[in-house]
Every structure is written in C-alpha cells, then in structure tokens.
PDB file of C-alpha atoms in Angstrom:
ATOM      1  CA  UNK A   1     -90.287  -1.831 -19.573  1.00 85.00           C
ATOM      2  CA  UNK A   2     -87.845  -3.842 -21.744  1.00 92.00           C
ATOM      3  CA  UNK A   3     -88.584  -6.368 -24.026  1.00 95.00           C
ATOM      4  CA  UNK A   4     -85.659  -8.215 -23.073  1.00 98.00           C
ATOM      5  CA  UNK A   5     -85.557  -8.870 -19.512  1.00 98.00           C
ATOM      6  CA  UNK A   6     -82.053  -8.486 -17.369  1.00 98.00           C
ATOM      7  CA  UNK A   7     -81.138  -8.130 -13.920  1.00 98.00           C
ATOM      8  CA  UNK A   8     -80.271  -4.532 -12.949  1.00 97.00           C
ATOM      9  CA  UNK A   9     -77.220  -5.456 -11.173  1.00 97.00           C
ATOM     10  CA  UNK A  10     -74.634  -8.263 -10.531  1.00 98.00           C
ATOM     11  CA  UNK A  11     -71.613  -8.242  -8.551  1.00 97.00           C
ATOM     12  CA  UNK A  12     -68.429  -9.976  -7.686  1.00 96.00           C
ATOM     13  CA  UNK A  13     -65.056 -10.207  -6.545  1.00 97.00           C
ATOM     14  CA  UNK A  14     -62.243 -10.045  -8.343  1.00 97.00           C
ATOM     15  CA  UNK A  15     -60.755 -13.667  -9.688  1.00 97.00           C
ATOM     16  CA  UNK A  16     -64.674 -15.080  -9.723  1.00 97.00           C
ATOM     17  CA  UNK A  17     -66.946 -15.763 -12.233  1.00 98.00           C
ATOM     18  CA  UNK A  18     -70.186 -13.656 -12.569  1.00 98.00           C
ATOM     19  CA  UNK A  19     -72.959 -14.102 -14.703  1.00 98.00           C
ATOM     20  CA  UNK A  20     -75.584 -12.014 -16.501  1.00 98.00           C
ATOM     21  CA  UNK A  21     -78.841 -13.626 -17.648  1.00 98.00           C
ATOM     22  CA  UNK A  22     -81.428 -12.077 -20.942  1.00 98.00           C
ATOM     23  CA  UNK A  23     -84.592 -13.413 -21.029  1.00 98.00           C
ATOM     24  CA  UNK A  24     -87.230 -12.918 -24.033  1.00 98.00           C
ATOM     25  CA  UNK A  25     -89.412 -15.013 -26.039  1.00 97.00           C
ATOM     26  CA  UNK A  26     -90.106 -16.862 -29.240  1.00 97.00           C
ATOM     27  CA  UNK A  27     -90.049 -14.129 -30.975  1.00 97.00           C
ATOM     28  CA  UNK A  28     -86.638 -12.232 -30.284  1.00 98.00           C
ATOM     29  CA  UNK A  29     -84.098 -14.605 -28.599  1.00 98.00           C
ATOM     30  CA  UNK A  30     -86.204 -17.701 -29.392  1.00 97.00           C
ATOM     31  CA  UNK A  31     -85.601 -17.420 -33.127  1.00 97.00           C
ATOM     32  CA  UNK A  32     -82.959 -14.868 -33.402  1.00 97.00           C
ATOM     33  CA  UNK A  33     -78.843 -14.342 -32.143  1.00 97.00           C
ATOM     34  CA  UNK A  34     -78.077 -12.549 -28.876  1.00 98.00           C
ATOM     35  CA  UNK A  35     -75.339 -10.003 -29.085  1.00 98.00           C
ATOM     36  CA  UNK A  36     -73.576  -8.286 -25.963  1.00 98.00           C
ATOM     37  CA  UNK A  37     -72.800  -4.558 -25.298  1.00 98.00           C
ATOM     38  CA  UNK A  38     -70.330  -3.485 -22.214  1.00 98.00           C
ATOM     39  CA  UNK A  39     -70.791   0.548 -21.702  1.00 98.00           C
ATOM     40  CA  UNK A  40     -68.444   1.707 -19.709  1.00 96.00           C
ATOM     41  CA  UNK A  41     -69.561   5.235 -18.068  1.00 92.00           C
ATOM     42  CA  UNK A  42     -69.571   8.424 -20.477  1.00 92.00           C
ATOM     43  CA  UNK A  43     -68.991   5.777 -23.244  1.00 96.00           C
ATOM     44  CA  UNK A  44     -70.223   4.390 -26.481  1.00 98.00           C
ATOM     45  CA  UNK A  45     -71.573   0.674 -26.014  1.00 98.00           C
ATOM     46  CA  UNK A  46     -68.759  -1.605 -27.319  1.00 97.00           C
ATOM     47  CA  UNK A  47     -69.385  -5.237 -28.901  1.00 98.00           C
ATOM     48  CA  UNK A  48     -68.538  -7.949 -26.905  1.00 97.00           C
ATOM     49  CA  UNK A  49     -70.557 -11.024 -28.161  1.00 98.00           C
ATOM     50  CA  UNK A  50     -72.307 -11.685 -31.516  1.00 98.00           C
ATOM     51  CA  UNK A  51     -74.479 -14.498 -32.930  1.00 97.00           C
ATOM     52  CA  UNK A  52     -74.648 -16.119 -29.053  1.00 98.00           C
ATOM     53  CA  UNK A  53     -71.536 -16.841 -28.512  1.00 98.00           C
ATOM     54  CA  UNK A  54     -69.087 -15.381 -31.138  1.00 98.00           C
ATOM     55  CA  UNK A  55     -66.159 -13.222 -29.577  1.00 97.00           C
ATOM     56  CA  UNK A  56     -64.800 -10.218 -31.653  1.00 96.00           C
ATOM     57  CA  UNK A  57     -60.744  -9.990 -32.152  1.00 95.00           C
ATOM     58  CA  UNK A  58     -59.745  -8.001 -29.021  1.00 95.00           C
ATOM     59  CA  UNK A  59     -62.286  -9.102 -27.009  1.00 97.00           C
ATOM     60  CA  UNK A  60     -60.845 -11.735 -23.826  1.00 96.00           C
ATOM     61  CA  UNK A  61     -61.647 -15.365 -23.502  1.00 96.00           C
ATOM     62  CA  UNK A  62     -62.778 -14.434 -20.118  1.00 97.00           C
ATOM     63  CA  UNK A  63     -65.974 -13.030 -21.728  1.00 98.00           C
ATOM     64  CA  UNK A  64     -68.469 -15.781 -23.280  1.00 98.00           C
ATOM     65  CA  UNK A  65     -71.998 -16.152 -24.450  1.00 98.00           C
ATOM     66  CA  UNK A  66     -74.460 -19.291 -24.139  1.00 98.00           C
ATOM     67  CA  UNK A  67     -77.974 -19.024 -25.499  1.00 98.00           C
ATOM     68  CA  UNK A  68     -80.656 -22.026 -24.349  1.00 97.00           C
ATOM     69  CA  UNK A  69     -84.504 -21.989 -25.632  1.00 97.00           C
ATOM     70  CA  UNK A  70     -85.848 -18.029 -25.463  1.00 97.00           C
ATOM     71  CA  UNK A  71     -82.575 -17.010 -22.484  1.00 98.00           C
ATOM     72  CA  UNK A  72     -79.057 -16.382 -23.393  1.00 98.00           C
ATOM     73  CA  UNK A  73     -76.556 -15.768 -20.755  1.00 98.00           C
ATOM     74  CA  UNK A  74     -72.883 -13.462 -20.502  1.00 98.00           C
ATOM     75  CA  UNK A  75     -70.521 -14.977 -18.412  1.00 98.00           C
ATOM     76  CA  UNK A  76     -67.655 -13.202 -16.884  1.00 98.00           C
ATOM     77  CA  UNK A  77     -64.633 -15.360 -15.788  1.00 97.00           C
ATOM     78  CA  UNK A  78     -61.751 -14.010 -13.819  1.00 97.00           C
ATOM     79  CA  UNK A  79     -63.138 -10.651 -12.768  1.00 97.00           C
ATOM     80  CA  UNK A  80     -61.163  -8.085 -13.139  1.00 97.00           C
ATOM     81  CA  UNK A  81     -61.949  -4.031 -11.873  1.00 96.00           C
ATOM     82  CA  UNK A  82     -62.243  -2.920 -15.514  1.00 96.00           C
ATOM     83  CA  UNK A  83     -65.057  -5.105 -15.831  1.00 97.00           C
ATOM     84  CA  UNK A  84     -67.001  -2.759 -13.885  1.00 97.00           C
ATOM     85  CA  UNK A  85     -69.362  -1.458 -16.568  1.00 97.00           C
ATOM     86  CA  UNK A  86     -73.231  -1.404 -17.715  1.00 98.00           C
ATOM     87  CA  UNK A  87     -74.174  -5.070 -19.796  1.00 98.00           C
ATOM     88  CA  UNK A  88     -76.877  -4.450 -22.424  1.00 98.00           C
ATOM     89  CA  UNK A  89     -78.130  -8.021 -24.608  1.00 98.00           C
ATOM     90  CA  UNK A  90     -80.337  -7.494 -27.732  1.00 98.00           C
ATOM     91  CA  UNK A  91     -81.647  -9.316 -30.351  1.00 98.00           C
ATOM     92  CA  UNK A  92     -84.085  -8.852 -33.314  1.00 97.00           C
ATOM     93  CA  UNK A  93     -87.816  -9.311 -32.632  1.00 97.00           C
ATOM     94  CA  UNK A  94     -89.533 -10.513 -35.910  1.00 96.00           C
ATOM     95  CA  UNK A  95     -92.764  -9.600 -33.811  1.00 96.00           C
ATOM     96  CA  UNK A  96     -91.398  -6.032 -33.876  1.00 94.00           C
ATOM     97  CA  UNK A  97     -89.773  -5.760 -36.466  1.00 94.00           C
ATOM     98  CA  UNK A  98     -86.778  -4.320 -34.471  1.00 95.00           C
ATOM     99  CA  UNK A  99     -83.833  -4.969 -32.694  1.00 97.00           C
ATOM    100  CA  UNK A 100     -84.874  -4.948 -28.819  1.00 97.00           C
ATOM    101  CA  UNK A 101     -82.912  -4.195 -25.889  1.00 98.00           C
ATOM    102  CA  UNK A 102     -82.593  -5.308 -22.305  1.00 98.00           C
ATOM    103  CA  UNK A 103     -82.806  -2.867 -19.853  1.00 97.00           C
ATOM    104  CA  UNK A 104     -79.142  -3.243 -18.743  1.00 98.00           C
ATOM    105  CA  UNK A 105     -76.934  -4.509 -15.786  1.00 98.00           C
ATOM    106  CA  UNK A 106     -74.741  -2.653 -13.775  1.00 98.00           C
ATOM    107  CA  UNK A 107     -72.084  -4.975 -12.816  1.00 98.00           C
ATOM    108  CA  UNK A 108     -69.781  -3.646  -9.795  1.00 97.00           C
ATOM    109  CA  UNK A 109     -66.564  -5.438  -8.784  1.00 96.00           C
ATOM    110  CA  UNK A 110     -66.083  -5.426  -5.216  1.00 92.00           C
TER     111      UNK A 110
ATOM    112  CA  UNK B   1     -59.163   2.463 -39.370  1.00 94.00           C
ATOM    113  CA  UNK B   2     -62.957   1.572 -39.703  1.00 96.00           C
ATOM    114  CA  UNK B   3     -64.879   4.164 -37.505  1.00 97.00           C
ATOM    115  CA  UNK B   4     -68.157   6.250 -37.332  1.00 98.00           C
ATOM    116  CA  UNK B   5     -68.065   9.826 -36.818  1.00 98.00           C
ATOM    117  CA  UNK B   6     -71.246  11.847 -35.617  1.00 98.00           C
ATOM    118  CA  UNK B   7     -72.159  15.601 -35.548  1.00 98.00           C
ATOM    119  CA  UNK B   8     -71.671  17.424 -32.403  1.00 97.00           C
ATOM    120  CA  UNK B   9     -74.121  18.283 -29.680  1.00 98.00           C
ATOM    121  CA  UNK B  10     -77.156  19.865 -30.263  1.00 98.00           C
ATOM    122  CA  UNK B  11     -79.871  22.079 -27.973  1.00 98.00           C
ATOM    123  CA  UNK B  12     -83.245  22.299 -29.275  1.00 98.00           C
ATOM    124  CA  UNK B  13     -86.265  24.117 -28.052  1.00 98.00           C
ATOM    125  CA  UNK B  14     -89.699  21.832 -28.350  1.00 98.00           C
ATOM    126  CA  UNK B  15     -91.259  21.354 -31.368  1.00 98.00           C
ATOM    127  CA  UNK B  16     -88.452  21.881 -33.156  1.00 98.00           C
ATOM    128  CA  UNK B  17     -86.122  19.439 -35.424  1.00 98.00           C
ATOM    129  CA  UNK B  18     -82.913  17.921 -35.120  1.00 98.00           C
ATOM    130  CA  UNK B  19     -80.725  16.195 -38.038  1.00 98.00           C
ATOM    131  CA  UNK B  20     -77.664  13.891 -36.924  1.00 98.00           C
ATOM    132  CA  UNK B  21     -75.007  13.148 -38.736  1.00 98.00           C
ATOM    133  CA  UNK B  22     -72.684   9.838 -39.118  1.00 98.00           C
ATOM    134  CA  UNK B  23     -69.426   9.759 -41.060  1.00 98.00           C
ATOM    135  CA  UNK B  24     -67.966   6.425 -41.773  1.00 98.00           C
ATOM    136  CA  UNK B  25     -64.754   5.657 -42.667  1.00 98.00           C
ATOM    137  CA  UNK B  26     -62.186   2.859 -43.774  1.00 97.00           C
ATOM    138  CA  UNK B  27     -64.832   0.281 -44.992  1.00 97.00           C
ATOM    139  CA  UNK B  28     -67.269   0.403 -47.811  1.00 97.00           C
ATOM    140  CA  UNK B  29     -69.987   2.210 -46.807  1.00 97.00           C
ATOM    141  CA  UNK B  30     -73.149   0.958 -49.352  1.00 97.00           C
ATOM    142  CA  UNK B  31     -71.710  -2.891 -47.898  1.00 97.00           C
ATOM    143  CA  UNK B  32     -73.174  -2.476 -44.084  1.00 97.00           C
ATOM    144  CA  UNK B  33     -76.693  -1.405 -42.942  1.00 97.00           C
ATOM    145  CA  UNK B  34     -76.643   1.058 -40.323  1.00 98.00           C
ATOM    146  CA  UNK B  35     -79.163   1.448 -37.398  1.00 98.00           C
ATOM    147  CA  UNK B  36     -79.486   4.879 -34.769  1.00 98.00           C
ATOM    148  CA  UNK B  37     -80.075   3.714 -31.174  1.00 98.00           C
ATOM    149  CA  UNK B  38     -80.967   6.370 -28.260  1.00 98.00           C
ATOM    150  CA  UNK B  39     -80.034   6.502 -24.759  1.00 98.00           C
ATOM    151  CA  UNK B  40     -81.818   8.655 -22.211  1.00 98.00           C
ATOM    152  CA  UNK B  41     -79.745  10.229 -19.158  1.00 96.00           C
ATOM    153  CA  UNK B  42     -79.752   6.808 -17.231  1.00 95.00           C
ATOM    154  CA  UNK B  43     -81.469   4.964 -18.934  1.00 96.00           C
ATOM    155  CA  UNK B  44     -80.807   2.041 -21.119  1.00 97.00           C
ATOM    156  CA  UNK B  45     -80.337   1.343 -24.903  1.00 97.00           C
ATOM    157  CA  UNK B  46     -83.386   2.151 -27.558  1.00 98.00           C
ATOM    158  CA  UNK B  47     -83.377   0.869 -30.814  1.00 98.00           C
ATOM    159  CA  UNK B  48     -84.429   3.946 -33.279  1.00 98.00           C
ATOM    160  CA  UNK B  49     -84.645   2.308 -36.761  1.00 97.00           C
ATOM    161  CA  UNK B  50     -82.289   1.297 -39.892  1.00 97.00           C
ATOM    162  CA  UNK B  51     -81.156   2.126 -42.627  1.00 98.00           C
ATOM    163  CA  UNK B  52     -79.660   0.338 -45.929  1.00 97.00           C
ATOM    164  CA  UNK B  53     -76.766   2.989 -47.453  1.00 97.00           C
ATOM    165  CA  UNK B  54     -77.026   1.109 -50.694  1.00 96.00           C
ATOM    166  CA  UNK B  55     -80.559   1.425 -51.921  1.00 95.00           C
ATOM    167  CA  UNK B  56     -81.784   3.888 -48.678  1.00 96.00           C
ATOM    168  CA  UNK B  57     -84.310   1.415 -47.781  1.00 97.00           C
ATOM    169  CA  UNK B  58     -85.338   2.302 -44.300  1.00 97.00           C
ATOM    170  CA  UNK B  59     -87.628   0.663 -41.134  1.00 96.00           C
ATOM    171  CA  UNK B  60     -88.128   2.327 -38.255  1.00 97.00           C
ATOM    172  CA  UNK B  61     -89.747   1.894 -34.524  1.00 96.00           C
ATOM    173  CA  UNK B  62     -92.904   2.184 -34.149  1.00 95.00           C
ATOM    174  CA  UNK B  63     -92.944   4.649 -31.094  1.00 94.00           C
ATOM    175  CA  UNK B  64     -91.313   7.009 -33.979  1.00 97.00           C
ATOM    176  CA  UNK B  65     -92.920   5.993 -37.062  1.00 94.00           C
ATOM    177  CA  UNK B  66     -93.656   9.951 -38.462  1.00 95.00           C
ATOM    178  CA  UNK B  67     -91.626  11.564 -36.975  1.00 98.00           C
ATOM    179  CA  UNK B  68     -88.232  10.172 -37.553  1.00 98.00           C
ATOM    180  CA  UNK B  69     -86.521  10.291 -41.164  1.00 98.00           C
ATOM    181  CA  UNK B  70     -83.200   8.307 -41.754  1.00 98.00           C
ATOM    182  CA  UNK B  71     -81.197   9.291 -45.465  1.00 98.00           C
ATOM    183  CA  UNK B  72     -77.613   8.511 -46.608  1.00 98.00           C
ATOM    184  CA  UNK B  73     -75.431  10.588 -49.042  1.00 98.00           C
ATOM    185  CA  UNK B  74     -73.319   7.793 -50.539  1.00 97.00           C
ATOM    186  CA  UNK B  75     -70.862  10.728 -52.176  1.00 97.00           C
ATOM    187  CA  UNK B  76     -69.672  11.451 -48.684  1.00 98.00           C
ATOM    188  CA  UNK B  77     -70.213   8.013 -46.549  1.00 98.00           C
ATOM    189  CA  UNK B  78     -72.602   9.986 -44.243  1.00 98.00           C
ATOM    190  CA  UNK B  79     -75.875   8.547 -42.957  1.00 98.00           C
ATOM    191  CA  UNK B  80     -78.524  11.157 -41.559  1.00 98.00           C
ATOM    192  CA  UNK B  81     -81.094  10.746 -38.727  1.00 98.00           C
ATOM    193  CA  UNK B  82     -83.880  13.764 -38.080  1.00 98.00           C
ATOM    194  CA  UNK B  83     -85.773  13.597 -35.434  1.00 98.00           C
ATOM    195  CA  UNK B  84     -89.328  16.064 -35.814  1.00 98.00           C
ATOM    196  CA  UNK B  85     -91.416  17.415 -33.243  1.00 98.00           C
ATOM    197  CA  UNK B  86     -88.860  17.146 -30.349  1.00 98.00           C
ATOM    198  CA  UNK B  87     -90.235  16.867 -27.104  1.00 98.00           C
ATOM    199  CA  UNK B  88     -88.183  16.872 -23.467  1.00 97.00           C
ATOM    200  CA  UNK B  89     -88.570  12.910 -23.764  1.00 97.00           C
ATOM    201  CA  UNK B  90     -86.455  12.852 -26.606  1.00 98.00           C
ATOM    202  CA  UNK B  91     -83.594  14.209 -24.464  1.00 98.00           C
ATOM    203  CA  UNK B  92     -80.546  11.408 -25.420  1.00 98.00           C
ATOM    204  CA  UNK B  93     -77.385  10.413 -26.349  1.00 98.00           C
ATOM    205  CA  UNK B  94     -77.725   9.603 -30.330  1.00 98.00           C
ATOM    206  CA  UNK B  95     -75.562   6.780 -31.559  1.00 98.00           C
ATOM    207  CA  UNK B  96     -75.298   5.023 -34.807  1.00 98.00           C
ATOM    208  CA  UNK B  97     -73.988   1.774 -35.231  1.00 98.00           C
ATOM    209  CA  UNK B  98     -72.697  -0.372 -38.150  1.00 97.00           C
ATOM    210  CA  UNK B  99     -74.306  -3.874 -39.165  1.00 91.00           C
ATOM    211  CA  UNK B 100     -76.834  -6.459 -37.567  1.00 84.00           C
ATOM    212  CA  UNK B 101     -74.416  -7.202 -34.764  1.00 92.00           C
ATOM    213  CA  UNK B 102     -73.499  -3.286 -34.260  1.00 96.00           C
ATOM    214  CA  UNK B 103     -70.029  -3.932 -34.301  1.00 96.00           C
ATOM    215  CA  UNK B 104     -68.763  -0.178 -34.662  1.00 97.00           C
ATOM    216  CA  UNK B 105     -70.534   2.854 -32.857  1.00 98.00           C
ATOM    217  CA  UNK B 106     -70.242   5.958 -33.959  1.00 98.00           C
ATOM    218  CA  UNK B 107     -69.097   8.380 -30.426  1.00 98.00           C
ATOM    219  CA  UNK B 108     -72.858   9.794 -29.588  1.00 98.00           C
ATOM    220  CA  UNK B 109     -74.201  13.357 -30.273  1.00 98.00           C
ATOM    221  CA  UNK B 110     -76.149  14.871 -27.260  1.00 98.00           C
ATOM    222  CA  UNK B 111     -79.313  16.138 -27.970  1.00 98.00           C
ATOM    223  CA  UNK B 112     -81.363  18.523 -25.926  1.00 98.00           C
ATOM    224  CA  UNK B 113     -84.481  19.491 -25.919  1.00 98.00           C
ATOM    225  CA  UNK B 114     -85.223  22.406 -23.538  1.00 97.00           C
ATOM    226  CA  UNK B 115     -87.581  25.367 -24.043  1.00 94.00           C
TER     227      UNK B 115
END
C-alpha cells in the first residue's frame, strides 16, 4: 500500500492527451513538491518533472505537471508510442521523514 | 558527463550481507545528497534512505532502520549502501539517485537473495 495514491493504469491513443493523477495528504504533497519518474521497461526511472511543474532540459513540452491542495497531476499531450512506460510521483513526507512513492501507472498507447 | 555508476549484480544466501556501490562522476560529489531507492520484481519504487557525501549525515526508512548502513568515501566519489540480514523480501533492483528531485540514477545493481 502506497502512501501516494495513483491509478495503476491509463491509456490512450496516439495524438490525445492522457492524464495521470497522485493523491496524498497534508503531510507529503500538501506541504511538499511533486516530482515525476517515467520507467521505461528494464530501465532506470528517469526525471521528468520537479518542484510540480518544472521540466528538465531534454524533457518535451508535451509532458507537464499541475499540483492543487494535497493532488498533483502529469499530463501527457500529443501521445506518442514511446510514451508507453511505468509513471511513478513522489514527494517528501515530513510525517515520515522520507521521500514516498506512488505505486505507479502503467500507461499503454493504443 | 554527470552520471552514477553502481556495482554489479549480486546473489546472496539469507542472512547474509550485501554492500552496493555508487560512483559519481562529472559533478562535485560532497555538493548533492544522495538517496538509495529499491524496486522489487514488479513492483513499484521504495524509498531506502539518504545520505549527505559532505559530512555523511544519514536518515533512513523506518522499515530498515538497523539493518541498513549508508557511508561515502569522498577520495573516490563513491557512496555505499549495505543491506544486513537479507531476507527473500529484499530481492530488488538497487538504485541510487542524486539530489532532492533525483535528477540522475545511477543504472541499478540486482540483488538476490536465494538460499
């Protein structure tokens, strides 16, 4: 059971817009920044959003962040087949004193 | 080219103890904390702990409080994560990544714990 809650899958076509959701509480996403992780299979997770909504250089406007109260969100715009990958948000829990997870969504492109 | 290296894959009966190694290279090393996250065959992400390369301060999960040790050698860049008292749950890819935002991930180390 992950602190951070996400749905295990999504899907889409390619050309649409899909979205991810991450819901946790005051204490993680409430009070803290959401970053976003796309694993691709028999890789290492790769950065794809920081501090809610920050893109890193390489990354593709396509790929934003929004965060709203204690839920942050990953929206994918013009969906493309190598988008087909596993989408992991986390953020620090001052509760826990640790970065939490969520338990990852396995986003397919039809 | 900024990049984390880890040790390669290791089998371990139960019981035993495994140490992981991380290599960084083209940044300064003491300037980034650097955490060790897990990932069970098909499962998702675990955070494992952190470690500060500059002083060694370290804080760790509480599912492995005592039994996990993270260290740094600042002569050679390379952070260290040993895992005691293995047990089959602790069966994982091992990854460690730079900074709050883990913007650079080392390539994983298998670990496997099998009697």
């Amino acid at each position: 059971q992950s602190v951070l809650t996400q749905p295990p899958s999504a899907s889409g076509t390619p050309g649409q817009r899909v979205t991810i959701s991450c819901s946790g509480s005051s204490s993680n996403i409430g009070s803290n920044a959401v970053n976003w992780y796309q694993q691709l299979p028999g890789t290492a997770p790769k950065l794809l959003i920081y501090s809610n909504t920050q893109r890193p250089s390489g990354v593709p406007d396509r790929f934003s962040g929004s965060k709203s109260g204690t839920s942050a969100s990953l929206a994918i715009s013009g969906l493309q087949s190598e988008d087909e990958a596993d989408y992991y948000c986390a953020s620090w829990d001052d509760s826990l004193n640790g970065v939490v997870f969520g338990g990852g969504t396995k986003l397919t492109v039809l | 080219q900024v990049q984390l290296v880890q040790s390669g894959a290791e089998v371990k009966k139960p019981g035993a103890s495994v140490k992981v190694s991380c290599k960084a290279f083209g940044y300064t090393f003491t300037s980034y904390y650097m955490h060790w996250v897990r990932q069970a065959p098909g499962q998702g992400l675990e955070w494992m702990g952190i470690i500060d390369p500059s002083g060694g301060s370290t804080s760790y999960a509480q599912k492995l409080q005592g039994r996990v040790t993270m260290t740094r050698d600042t002569s050679t860049s390379t952070v260290y994560m040993e895992l005691s008292s293995l047990r089959s749950e602790d069966t994982a890819v091992y990854y460690c990544a730079r900074d709050r935002a883990f913007d650079i991930w080392g390539q994983g180390t298998m670990v496997t714990v099998s009697s």
